[in-house]
PDB file of C-alpha atoms in Angstrom:
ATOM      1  CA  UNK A 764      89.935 156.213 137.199  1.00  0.00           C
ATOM      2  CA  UNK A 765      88.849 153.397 138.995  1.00  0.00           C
ATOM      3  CA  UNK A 766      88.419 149.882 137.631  1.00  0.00           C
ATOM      4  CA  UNK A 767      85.249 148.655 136.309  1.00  0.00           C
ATOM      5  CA  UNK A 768      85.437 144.921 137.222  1.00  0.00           C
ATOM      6  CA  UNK A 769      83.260 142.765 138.411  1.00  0.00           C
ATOM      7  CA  UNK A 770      85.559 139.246 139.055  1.00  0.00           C
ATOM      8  CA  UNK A 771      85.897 136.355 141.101  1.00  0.00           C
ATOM      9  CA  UNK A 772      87.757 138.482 143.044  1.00  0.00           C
ATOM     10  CA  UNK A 773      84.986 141.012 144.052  1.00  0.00           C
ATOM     11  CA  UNK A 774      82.612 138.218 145.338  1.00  0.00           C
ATOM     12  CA  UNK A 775      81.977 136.764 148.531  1.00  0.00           C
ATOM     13  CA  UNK A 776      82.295 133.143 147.314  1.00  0.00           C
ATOM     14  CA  UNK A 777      82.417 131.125 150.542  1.00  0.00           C
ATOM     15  CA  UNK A 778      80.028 130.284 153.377  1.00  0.00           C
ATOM     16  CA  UNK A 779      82.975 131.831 155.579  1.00  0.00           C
ATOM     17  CA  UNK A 780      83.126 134.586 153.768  1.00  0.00           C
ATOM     18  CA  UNK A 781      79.539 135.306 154.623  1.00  0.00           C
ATOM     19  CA  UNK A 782      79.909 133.999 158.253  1.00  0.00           C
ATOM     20  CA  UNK A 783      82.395 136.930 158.709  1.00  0.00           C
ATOM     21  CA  UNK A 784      80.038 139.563 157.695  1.00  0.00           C
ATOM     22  CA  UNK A 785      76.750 138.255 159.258  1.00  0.00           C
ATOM     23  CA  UNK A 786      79.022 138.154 162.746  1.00  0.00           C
ATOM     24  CA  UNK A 787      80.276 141.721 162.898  1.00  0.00           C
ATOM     25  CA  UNK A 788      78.278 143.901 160.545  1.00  0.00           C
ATOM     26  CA  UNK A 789      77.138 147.693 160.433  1.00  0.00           C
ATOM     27  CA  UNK A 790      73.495 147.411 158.557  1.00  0.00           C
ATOM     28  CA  UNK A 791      72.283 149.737 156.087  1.00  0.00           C
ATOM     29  CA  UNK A 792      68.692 149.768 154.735  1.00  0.00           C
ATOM     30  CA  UNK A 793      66.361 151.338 152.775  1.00  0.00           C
ATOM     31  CA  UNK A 794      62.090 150.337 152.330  1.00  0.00           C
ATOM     32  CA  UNK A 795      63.503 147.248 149.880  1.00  0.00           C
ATOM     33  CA  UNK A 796      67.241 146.657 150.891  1.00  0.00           C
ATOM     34  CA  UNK A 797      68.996 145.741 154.039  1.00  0.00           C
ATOM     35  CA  UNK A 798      73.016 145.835 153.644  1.00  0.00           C
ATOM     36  CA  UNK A 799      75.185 144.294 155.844  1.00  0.00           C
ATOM     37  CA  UNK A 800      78.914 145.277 155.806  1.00  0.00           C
ATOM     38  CA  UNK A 801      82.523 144.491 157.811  1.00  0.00           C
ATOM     39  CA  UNK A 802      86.111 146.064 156.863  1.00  0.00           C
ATOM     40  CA  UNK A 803      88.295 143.535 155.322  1.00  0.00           C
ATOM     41  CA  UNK A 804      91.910 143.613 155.158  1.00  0.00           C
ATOM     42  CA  UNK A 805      92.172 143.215 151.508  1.00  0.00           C
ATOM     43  CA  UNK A 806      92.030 146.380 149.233  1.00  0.00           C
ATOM     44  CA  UNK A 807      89.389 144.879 147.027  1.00  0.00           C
ATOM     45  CA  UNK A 808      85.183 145.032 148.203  1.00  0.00           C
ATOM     46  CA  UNK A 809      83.629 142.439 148.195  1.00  0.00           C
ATOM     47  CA  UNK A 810      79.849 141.622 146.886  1.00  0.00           C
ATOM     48  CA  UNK A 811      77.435 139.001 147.957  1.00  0.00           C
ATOM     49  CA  UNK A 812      74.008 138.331 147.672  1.00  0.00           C
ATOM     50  CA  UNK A 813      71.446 136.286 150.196  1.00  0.00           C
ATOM     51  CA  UNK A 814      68.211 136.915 147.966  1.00  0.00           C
ATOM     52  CA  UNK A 815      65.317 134.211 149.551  1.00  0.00           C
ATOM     53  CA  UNK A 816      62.992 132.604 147.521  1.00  0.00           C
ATOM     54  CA  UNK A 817      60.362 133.673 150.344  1.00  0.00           C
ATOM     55  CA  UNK A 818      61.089 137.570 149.819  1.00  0.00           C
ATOM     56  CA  UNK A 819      61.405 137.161 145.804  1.00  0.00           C
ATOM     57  CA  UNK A 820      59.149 134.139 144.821  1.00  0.00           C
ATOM     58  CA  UNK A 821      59.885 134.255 140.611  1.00  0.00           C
ATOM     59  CA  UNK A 822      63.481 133.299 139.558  1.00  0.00           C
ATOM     60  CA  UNK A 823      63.073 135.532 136.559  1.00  0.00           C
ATOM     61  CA  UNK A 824      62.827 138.650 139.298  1.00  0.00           C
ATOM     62  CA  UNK A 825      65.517 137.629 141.713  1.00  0.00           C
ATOM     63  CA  UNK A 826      67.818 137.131 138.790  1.00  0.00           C
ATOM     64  CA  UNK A 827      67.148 140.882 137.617  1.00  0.00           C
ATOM     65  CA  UNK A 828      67.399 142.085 141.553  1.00  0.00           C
ATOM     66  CA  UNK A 829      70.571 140.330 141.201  1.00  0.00           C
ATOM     67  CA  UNK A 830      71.915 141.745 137.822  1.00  0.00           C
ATOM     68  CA  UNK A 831      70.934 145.304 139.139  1.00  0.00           C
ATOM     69  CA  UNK A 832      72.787 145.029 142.376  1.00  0.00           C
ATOM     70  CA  UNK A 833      75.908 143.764 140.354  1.00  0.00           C
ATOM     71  CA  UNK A 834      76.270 146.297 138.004  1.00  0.00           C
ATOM     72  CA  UNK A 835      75.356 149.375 140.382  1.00  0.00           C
ATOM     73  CA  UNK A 836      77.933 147.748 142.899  1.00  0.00           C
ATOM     74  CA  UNK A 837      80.482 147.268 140.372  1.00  0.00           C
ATOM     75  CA  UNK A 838      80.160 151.060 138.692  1.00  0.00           C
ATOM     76  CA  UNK A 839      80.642 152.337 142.562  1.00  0.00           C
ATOM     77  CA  UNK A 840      83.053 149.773 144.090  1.00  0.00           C
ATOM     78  CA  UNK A 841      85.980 152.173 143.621  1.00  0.00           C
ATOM     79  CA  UNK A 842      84.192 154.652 145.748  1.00  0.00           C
ATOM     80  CA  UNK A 843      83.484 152.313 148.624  1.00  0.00           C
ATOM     81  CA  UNK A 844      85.581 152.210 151.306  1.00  0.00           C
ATOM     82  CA  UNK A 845      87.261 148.343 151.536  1.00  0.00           C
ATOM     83  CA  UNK A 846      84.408 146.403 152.472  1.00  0.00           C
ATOM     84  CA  UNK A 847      82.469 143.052 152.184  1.00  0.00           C
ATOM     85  CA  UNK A 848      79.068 143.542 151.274  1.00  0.00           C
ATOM     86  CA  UNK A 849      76.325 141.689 151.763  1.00  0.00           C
ATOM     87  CA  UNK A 850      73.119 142.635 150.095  1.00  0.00           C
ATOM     88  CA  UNK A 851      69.330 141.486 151.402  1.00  0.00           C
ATOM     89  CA  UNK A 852      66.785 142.404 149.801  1.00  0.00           C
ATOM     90  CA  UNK A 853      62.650 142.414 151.481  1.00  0.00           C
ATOM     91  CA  UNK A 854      59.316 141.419 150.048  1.00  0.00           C
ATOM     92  CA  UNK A 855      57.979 143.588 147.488  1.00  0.00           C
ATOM     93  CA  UNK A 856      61.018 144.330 145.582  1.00  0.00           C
ATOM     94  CA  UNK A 857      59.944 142.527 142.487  1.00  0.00           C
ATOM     95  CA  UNK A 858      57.153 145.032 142.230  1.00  0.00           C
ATOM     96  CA  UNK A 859      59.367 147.623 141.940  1.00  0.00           C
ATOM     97  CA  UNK A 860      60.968 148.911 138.442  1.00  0.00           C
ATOM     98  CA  UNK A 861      64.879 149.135 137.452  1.00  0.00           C
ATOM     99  CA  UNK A 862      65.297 153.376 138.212  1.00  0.00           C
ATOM    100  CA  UNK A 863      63.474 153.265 141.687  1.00  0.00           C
ATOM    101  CA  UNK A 864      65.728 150.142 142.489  1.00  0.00           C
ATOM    102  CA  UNK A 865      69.110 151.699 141.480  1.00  0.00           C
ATOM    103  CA  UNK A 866      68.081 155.151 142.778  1.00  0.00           C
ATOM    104  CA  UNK A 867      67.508 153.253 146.527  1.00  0.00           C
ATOM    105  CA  UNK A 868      71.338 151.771 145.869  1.00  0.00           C
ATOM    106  CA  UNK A 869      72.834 154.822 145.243  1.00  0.00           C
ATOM    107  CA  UNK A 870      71.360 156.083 147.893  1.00  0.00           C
ATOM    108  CA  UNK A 871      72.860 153.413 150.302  1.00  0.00           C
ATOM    109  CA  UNK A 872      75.812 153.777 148.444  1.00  0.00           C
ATOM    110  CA  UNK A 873      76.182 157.211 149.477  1.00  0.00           C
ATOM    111  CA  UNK A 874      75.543 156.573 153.107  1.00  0.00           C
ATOM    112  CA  UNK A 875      77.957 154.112 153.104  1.00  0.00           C
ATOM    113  CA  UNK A 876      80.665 156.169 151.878  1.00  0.00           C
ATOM    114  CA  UNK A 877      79.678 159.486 154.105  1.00  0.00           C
ATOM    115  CA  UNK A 878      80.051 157.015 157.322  1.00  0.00           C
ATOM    116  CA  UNK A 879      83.241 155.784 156.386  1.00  0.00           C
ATOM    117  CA  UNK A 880      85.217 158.607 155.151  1.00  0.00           C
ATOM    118  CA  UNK A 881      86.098 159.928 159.094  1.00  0.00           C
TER     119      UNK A 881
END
């Protein structure tokens, strides 16, 4: 059984934390999300999030982006391979409801995993 946290631990806190990914990363996407990752040495994964005001104008809606990212990263983290993650999101997002938004990071999720098993 994995564990369920999500600590201080499992975020990218730093601006070179972030640095390191936006350097050297292998991009994901879907129509709403573009994920960048990088390997990191530590065991842990690592979450952050670079949500612009211009993509996601209310704070009310990036907040719930946010909250939805958190909690579908932090039920899967134990699946992931050890990675820092960097999640983007694009314009129109806030149109879109809770289900469609976790079914599109699942789906990333799954394609992130599948790459890195080999």
């Amino acid at each position: 059984m994995g564990n369920y946290e999500f600590n201080r631990e499992s975020r990218l806190l730093t601006p070179g934390h972030f640095k390191q990914v936006f350097d050297h990363p292998s991009r994901y996407g879907s129509s709403h999300f573009t994920i960048l990752i990088t390997s990191n040495s530590d065991k842990n994964n690592r979450l952050g999030m670079a949500i612009a005001k211009k993509r996601v104008k209310l704070a009310v809606q990036r907040n719930r982006v946010k909250r939805l990212v958190r909690e579908s990263f932090r039920l899967n983290q134990h699946k992931l391979p050890a990675v820092d993650i960097v999640v983007m999101v694009k314009s129109g997002i806030d149109q879109l409801d809770n289900e469609v938004i976790n079914q599109q990071l699942e789906k990333i999720w799954r394609k992130i995993i599948q790459r890195h098993k080999s």
